[in-house]
Tab-separated table of C-alpha atoms in Angstrom:
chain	number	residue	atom	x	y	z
A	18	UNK	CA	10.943	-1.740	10.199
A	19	UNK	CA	11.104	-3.761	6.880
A	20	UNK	CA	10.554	-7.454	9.620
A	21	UNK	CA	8.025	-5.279	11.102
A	22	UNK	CA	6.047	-5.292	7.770
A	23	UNK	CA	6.474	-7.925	6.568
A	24	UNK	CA	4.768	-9.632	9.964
A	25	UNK	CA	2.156	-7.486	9.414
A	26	UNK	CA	1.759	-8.364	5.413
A	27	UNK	CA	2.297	-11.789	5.938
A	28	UNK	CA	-0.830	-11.495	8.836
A	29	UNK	CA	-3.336	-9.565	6.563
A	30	UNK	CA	-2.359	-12.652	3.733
A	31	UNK	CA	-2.989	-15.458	6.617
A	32	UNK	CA	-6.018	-13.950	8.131
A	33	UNK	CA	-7.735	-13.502	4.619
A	34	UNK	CA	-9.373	-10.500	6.152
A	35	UNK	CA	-8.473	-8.460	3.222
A	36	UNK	CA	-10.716	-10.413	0.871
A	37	UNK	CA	-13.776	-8.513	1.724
A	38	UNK	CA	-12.705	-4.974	1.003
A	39	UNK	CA	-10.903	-6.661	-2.163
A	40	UNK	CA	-13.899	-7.911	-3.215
A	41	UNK	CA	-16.090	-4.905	-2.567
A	42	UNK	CA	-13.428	-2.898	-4.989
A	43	UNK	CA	-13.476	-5.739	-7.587
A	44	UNK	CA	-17.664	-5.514	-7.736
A	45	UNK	CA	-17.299	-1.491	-7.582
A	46	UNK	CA	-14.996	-1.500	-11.209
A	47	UNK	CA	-17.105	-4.374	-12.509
A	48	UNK	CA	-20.245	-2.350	-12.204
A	49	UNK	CA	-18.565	1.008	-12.713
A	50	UNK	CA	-17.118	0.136	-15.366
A	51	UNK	CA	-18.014	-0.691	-18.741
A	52	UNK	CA	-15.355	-2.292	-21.690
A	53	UNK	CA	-15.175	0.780	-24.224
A	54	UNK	CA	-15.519	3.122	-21.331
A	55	UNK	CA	-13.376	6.519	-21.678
A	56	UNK	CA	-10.380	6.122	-19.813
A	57	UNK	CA	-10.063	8.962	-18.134
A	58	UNK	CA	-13.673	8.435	-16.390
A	59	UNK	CA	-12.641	5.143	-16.018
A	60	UNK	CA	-9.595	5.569	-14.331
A	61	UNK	CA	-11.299	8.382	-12.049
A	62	UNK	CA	-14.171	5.412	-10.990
A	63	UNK	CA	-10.985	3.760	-10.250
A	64	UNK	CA	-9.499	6.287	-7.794
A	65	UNK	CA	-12.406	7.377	-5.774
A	66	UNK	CA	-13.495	3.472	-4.970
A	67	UNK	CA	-9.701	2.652	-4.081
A	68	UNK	CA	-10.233	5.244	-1.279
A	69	UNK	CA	-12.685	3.973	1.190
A	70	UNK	CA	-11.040	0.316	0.734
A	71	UNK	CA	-7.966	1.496	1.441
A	72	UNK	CA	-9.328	2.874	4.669
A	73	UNK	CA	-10.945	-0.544	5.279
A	74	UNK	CA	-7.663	-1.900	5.085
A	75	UNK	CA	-5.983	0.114	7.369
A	76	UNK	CA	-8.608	-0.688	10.045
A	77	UNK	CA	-7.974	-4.715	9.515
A	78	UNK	CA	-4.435	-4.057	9.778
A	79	UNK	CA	-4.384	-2.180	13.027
A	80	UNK	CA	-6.911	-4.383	14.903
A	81	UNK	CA	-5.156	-7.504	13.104
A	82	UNK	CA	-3.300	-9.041	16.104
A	83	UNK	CA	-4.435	-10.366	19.145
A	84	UNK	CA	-3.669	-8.550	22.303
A	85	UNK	CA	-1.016	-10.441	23.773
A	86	UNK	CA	1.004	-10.670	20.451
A	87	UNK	CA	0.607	-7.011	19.849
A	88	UNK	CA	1.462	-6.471	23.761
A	89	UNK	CA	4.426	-8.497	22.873
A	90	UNK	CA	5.633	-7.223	19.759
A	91	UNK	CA	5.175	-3.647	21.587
A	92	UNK	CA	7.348	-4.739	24.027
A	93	UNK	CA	10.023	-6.053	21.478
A	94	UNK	CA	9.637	-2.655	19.115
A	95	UNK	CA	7.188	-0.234	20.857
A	96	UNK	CA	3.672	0.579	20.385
A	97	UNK	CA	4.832	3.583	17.407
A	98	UNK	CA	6.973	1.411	15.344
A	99	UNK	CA	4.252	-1.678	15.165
A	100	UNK	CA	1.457	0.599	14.723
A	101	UNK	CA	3.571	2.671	11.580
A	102	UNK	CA	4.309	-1.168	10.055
A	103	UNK	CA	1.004	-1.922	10.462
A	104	UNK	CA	-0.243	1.374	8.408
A	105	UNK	CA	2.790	0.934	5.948
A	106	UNK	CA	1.367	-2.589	5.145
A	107	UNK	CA	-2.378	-1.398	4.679
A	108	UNK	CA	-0.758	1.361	2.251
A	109	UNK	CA	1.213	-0.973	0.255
A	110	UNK	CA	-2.112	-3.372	0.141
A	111	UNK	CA	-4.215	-0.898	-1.076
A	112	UNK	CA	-1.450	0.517	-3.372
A	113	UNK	CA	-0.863	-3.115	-5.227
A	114	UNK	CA	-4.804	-3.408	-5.886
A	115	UNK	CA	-4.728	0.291	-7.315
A	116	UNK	CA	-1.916	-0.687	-9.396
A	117	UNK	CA	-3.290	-3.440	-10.752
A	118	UNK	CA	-6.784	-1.985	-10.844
A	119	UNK	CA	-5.334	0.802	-12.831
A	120	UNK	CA	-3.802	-1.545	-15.366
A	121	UNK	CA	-6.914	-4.149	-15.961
A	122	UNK	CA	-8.695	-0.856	-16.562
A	123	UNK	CA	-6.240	0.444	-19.131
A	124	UNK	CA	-6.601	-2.702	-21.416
A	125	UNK	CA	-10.213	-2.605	-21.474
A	126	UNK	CA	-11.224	1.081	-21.807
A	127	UNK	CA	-10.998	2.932	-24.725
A	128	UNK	CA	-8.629	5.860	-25.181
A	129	UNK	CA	-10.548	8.638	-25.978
A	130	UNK	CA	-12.828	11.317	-24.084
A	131	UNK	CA	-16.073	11.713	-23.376
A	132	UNK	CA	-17.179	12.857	-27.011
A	133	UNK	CA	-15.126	10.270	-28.399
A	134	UNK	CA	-13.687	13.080	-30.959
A	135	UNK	CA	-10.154	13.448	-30.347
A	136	UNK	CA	-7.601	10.506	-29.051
A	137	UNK	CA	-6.599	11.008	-25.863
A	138	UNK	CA	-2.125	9.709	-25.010
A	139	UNK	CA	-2.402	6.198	-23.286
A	140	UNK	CA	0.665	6.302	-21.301
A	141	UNK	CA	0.183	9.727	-20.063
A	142	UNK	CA	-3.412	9.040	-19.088
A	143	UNK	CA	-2.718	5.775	-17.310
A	144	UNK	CA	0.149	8.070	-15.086
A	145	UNK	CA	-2.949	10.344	-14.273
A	146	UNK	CA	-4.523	7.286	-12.834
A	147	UNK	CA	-1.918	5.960	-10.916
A	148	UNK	CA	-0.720	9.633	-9.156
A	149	UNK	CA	-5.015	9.927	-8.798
A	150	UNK	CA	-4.882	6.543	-6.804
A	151	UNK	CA	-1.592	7.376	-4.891
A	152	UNK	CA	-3.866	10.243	-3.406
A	153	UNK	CA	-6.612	8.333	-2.924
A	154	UNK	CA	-4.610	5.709	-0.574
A	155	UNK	CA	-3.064	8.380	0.827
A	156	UNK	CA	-6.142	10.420	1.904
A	157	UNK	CA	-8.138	6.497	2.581
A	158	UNK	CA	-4.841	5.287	4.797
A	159	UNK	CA	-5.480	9.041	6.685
A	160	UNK	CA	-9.111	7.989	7.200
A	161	UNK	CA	-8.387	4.945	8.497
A	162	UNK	CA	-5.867	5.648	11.002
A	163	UNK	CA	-7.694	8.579	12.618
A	164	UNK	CA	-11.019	6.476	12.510
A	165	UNK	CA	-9.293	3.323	14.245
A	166	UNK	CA	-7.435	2.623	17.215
A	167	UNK	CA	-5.926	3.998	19.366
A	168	UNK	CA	-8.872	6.640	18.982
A	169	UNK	CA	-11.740	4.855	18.374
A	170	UNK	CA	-11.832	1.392	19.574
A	171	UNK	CA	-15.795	0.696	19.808
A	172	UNK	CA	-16.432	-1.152	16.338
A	173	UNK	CA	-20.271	1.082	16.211
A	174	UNK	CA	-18.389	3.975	16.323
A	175	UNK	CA	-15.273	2.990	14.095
A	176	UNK	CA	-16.713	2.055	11.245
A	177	UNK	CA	-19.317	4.729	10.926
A	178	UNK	CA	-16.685	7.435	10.743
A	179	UNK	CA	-14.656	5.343	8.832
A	180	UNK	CA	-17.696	5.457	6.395
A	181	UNK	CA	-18.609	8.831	6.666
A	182	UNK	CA	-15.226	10.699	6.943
A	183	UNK	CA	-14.302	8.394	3.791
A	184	UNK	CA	-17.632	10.083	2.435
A	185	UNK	CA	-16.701	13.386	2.860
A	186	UNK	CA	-13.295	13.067	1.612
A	187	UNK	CA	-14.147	12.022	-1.856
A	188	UNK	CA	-17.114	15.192	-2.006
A	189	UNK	CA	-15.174	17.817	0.244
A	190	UNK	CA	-14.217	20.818	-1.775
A	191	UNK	CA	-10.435	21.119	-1.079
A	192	UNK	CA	-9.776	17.561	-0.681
A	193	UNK	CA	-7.003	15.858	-2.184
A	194	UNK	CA	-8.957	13.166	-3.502
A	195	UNK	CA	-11.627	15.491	-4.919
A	196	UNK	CA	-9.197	17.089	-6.746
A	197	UNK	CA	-7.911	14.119	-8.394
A	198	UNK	CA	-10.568	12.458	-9.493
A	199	UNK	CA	-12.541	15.974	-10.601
A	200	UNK	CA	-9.211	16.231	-12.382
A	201	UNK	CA	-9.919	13.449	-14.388
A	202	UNK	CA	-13.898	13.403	-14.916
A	203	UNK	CA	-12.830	16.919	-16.320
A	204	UNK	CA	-10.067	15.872	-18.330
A	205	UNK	CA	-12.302	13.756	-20.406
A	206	UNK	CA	-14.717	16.070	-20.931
A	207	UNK	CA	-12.310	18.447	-22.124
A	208	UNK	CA	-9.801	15.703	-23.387
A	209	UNK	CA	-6.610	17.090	-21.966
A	210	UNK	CA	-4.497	15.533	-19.169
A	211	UNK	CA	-3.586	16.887	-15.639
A	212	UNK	CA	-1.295	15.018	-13.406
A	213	UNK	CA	-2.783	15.919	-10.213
A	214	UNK	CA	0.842	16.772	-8.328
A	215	UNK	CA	-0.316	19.125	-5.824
A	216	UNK	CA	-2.759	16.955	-4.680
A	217	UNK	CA	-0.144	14.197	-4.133
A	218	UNK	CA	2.009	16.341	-2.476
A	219	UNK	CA	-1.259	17.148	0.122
A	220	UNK	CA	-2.086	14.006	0.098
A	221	UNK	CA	1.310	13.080	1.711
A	222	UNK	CA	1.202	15.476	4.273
A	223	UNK	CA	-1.820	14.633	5.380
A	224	UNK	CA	-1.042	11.060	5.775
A	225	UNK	CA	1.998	11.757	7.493
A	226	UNK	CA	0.560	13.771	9.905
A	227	UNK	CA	-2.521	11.320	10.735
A	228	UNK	CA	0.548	8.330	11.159
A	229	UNK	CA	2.300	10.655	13.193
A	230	UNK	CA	-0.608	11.565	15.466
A	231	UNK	CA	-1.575	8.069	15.822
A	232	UNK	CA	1.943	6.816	16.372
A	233	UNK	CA	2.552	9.467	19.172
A	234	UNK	CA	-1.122	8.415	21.031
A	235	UNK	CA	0.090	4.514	20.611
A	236	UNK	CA	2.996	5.510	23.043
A	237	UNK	CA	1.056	7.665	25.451
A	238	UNK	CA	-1.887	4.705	25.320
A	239	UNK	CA	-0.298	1.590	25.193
A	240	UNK	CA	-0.379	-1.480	22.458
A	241	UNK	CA	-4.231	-1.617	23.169
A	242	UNK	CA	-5.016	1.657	23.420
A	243	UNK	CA	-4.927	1.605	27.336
A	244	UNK	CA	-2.633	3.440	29.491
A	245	UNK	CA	1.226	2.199	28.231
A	246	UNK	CA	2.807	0.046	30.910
A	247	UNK	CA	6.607	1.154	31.331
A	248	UNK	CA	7.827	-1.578	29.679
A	249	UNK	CA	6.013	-0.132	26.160
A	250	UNK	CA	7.670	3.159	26.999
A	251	UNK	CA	11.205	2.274	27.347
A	252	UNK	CA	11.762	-1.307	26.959
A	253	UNK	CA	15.550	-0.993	26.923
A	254	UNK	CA	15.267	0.925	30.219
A	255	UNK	CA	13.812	-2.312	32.122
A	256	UNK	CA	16.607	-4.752	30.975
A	257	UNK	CA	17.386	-7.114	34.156
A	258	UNK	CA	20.261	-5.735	36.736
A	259	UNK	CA	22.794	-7.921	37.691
A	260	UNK	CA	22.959	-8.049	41.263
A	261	UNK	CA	25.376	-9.618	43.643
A	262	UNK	CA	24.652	-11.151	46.739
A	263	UNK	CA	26.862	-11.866	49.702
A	264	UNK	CA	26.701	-15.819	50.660
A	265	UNK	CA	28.385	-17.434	53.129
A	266	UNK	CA	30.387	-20.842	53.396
A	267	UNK	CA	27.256	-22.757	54.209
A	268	UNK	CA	25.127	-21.510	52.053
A	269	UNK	CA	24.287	-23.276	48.536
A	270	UNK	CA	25.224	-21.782	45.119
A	271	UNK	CA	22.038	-22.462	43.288
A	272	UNK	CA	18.455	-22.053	44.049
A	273	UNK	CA	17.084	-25.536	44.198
A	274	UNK	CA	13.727	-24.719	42.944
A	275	UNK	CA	12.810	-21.831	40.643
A	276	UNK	CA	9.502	-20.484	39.545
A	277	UNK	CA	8.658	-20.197	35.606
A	278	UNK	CA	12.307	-19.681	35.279
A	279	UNK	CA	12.401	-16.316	37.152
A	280	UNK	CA	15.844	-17.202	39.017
A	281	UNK	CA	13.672	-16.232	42.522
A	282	UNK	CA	12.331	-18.629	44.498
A	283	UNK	CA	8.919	-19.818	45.596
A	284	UNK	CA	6.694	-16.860	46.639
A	285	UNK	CA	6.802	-16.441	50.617
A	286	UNK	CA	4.947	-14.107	52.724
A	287	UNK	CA	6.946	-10.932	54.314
A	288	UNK	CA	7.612	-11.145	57.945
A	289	UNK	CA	6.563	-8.382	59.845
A	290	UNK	CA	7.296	-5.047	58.713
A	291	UNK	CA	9.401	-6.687	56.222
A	292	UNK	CA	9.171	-4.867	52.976
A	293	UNK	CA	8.406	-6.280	49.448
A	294	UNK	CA	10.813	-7.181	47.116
A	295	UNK	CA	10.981	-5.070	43.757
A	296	UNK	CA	10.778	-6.451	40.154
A	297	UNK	CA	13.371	-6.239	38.023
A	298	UNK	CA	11.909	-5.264	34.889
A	299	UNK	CA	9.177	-2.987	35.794
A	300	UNK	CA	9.813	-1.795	39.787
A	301	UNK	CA	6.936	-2.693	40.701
A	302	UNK	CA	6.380	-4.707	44.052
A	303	UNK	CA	6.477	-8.518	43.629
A	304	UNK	CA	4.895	-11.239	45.898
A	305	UNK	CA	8.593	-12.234	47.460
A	306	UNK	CA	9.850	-10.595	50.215
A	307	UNK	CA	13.129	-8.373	49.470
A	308	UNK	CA	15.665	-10.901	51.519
A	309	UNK	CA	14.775	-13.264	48.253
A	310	UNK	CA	17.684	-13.906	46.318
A	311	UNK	CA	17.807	-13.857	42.349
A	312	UNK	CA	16.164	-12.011	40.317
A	313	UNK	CA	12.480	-11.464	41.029
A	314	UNK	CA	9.391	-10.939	38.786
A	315	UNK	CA	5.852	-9.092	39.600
A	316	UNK	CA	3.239	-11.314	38.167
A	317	UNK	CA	2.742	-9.104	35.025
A	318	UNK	CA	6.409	-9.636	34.262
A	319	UNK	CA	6.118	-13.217	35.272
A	320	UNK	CA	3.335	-13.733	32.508
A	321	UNK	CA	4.946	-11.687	29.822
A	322	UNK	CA	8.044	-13.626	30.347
A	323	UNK	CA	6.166	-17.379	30.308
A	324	UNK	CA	3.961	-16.150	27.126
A	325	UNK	CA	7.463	-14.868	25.371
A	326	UNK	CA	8.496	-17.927	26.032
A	327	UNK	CA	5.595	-20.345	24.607
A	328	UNK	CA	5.580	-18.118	21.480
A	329	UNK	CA	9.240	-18.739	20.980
A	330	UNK	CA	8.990	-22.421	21.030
């Protein structure tokens, strides 16, 4: 799981598709966000916009890869485990820019609340901040994985809901994320601290559950949200089968021509009411008649296996 992630970090970095949501959240805090501010409003600003980009994020890191790497890297892991890397890399995306949002806004607000009477602790306001964000990217990586594929596909459908169920999150009564930032707006008004625990802790579960849902329809849908192929089911089930085949004195040891490195020769036509020989990986019928010796590929198989091999060098 830890490769998986890192292929998917290291393809959100090359792709520079997380600039945009990056630099929506950077203009959000500039404008939000004054030098002086209170912290504790400051740090709430902080949370809420972290949610929605995080959700962003999630979307560019499930729709990342084109479809015949992700068909491949399904095939190599399966569609759950390369979907979860690709959520756990959105998460810990969003997570560094909270972090880091969370500690540019430290330096340059002011520690006090709203009425600027009493002093409000530093340390134990800037942990309010960070467990506030934690359920923000929590509740945004939910949005985002129930608002992407492999449930919505269609981009003018996706990124409405994105946009509106990240909406309704932050303004929700009984969300998570409502409850950590009201936490906070209310904490400077008041000039106490809450760390917003409880809200974490539903936070989690909600994200778990909306990986886990996901994850599951990944292996009933396939890599690209169609109908998974057998070999994204089980791909240790379809390993090759060694065969043997009876040869006689006259007969040669090799096969002196091949196709894309199938071991089977060239493609013939069946005699008559000769059937069809199977494919090795998947079962499925293949265009060589079953008196074919080696080991013989339907021309799905056949493609997967000549792409695996371009990619590999």
């Amino acid at each position: 799981m830890t490769a998986l992630v890192g292929y998917q970090a290291a393809l959100l970095q090359r792709s520079q598709r997380w600039l945009p949501p990056v630099l929506l959240y950077a203009i959000t805090l500039a404008v939000g966000i004054q030098v002086g501010s209170p912290v504790l409003d400051a740090f709430g600003w902080t949370a809420a916009a972290l949610l929605p980009v995080t959700a962003w994020l999630v979307r560019v890191c499930a729709t990342q890869e084109p479809p015949a790497a992700r068909a491949l890297t399904a095939a190599a892991a399966g569609p759950p485990r390369v979907h979860l890397s690709a959520l756990l890399a959105a998460v810990a995306c969003a997570g560094a820019v909270g972090a880091v949002a969370t500690g540019v806004v430290a330096l340059i607000s002011d520690a006090m609340p709203a009425d600027h009477k009493v002093a409000v602790p530093l340390l134990p306001a800037v942990a309010a901040g960070l467990f506030a964000c934690a359920v923000s990217v929590l509740v945004g990586a939910a949005v985002g994985a129930l608002c992407t594929r492999p449930l919505l596909h269609a981009r003018g459908w996706s990124l409405p809901a994105t946009a509106t169920a990240a909406l309704l999150a932050l303004v929700t009564t009984g969300s998570p994320a409502k409850h950590a930032v009201s936490g906070l707006v209310t904490g400077s008004r008041t000039g106490t601290i809450h760390l917003p625990v409880p809200a974490l802790a539903a936070a989690a579960l909600i994200a778990a559950a909306a990986a886990a849902i996901t994850c599951l329809l990944c292996s009933l849908r396939g890599a690209d949200g169609g109908e998974a192929s057998a070999w994204e089911r089980d791909p240790r089930r379809l390993r090759p089968r060694t065969t043997v085949v009876r040869m006689n004195e006259h007969e040669s040891y090799c096969e002196t021509s091949t196709d894309s490195g199938t071991g089977a020769g060239p493609a013939a036509d069946a005699g008559p009411g000769e059937a069809f020989a199977e494919c090795v990986l998947c079962r499925e019928p293949t265009e060589y008649p079953a008196s074919v010796k080696g080991a013989p590929l339907c021309p799905v198989c056949e493609w997967r296996e000549a792409e695996r091999s371009a990619c590999s060098g």
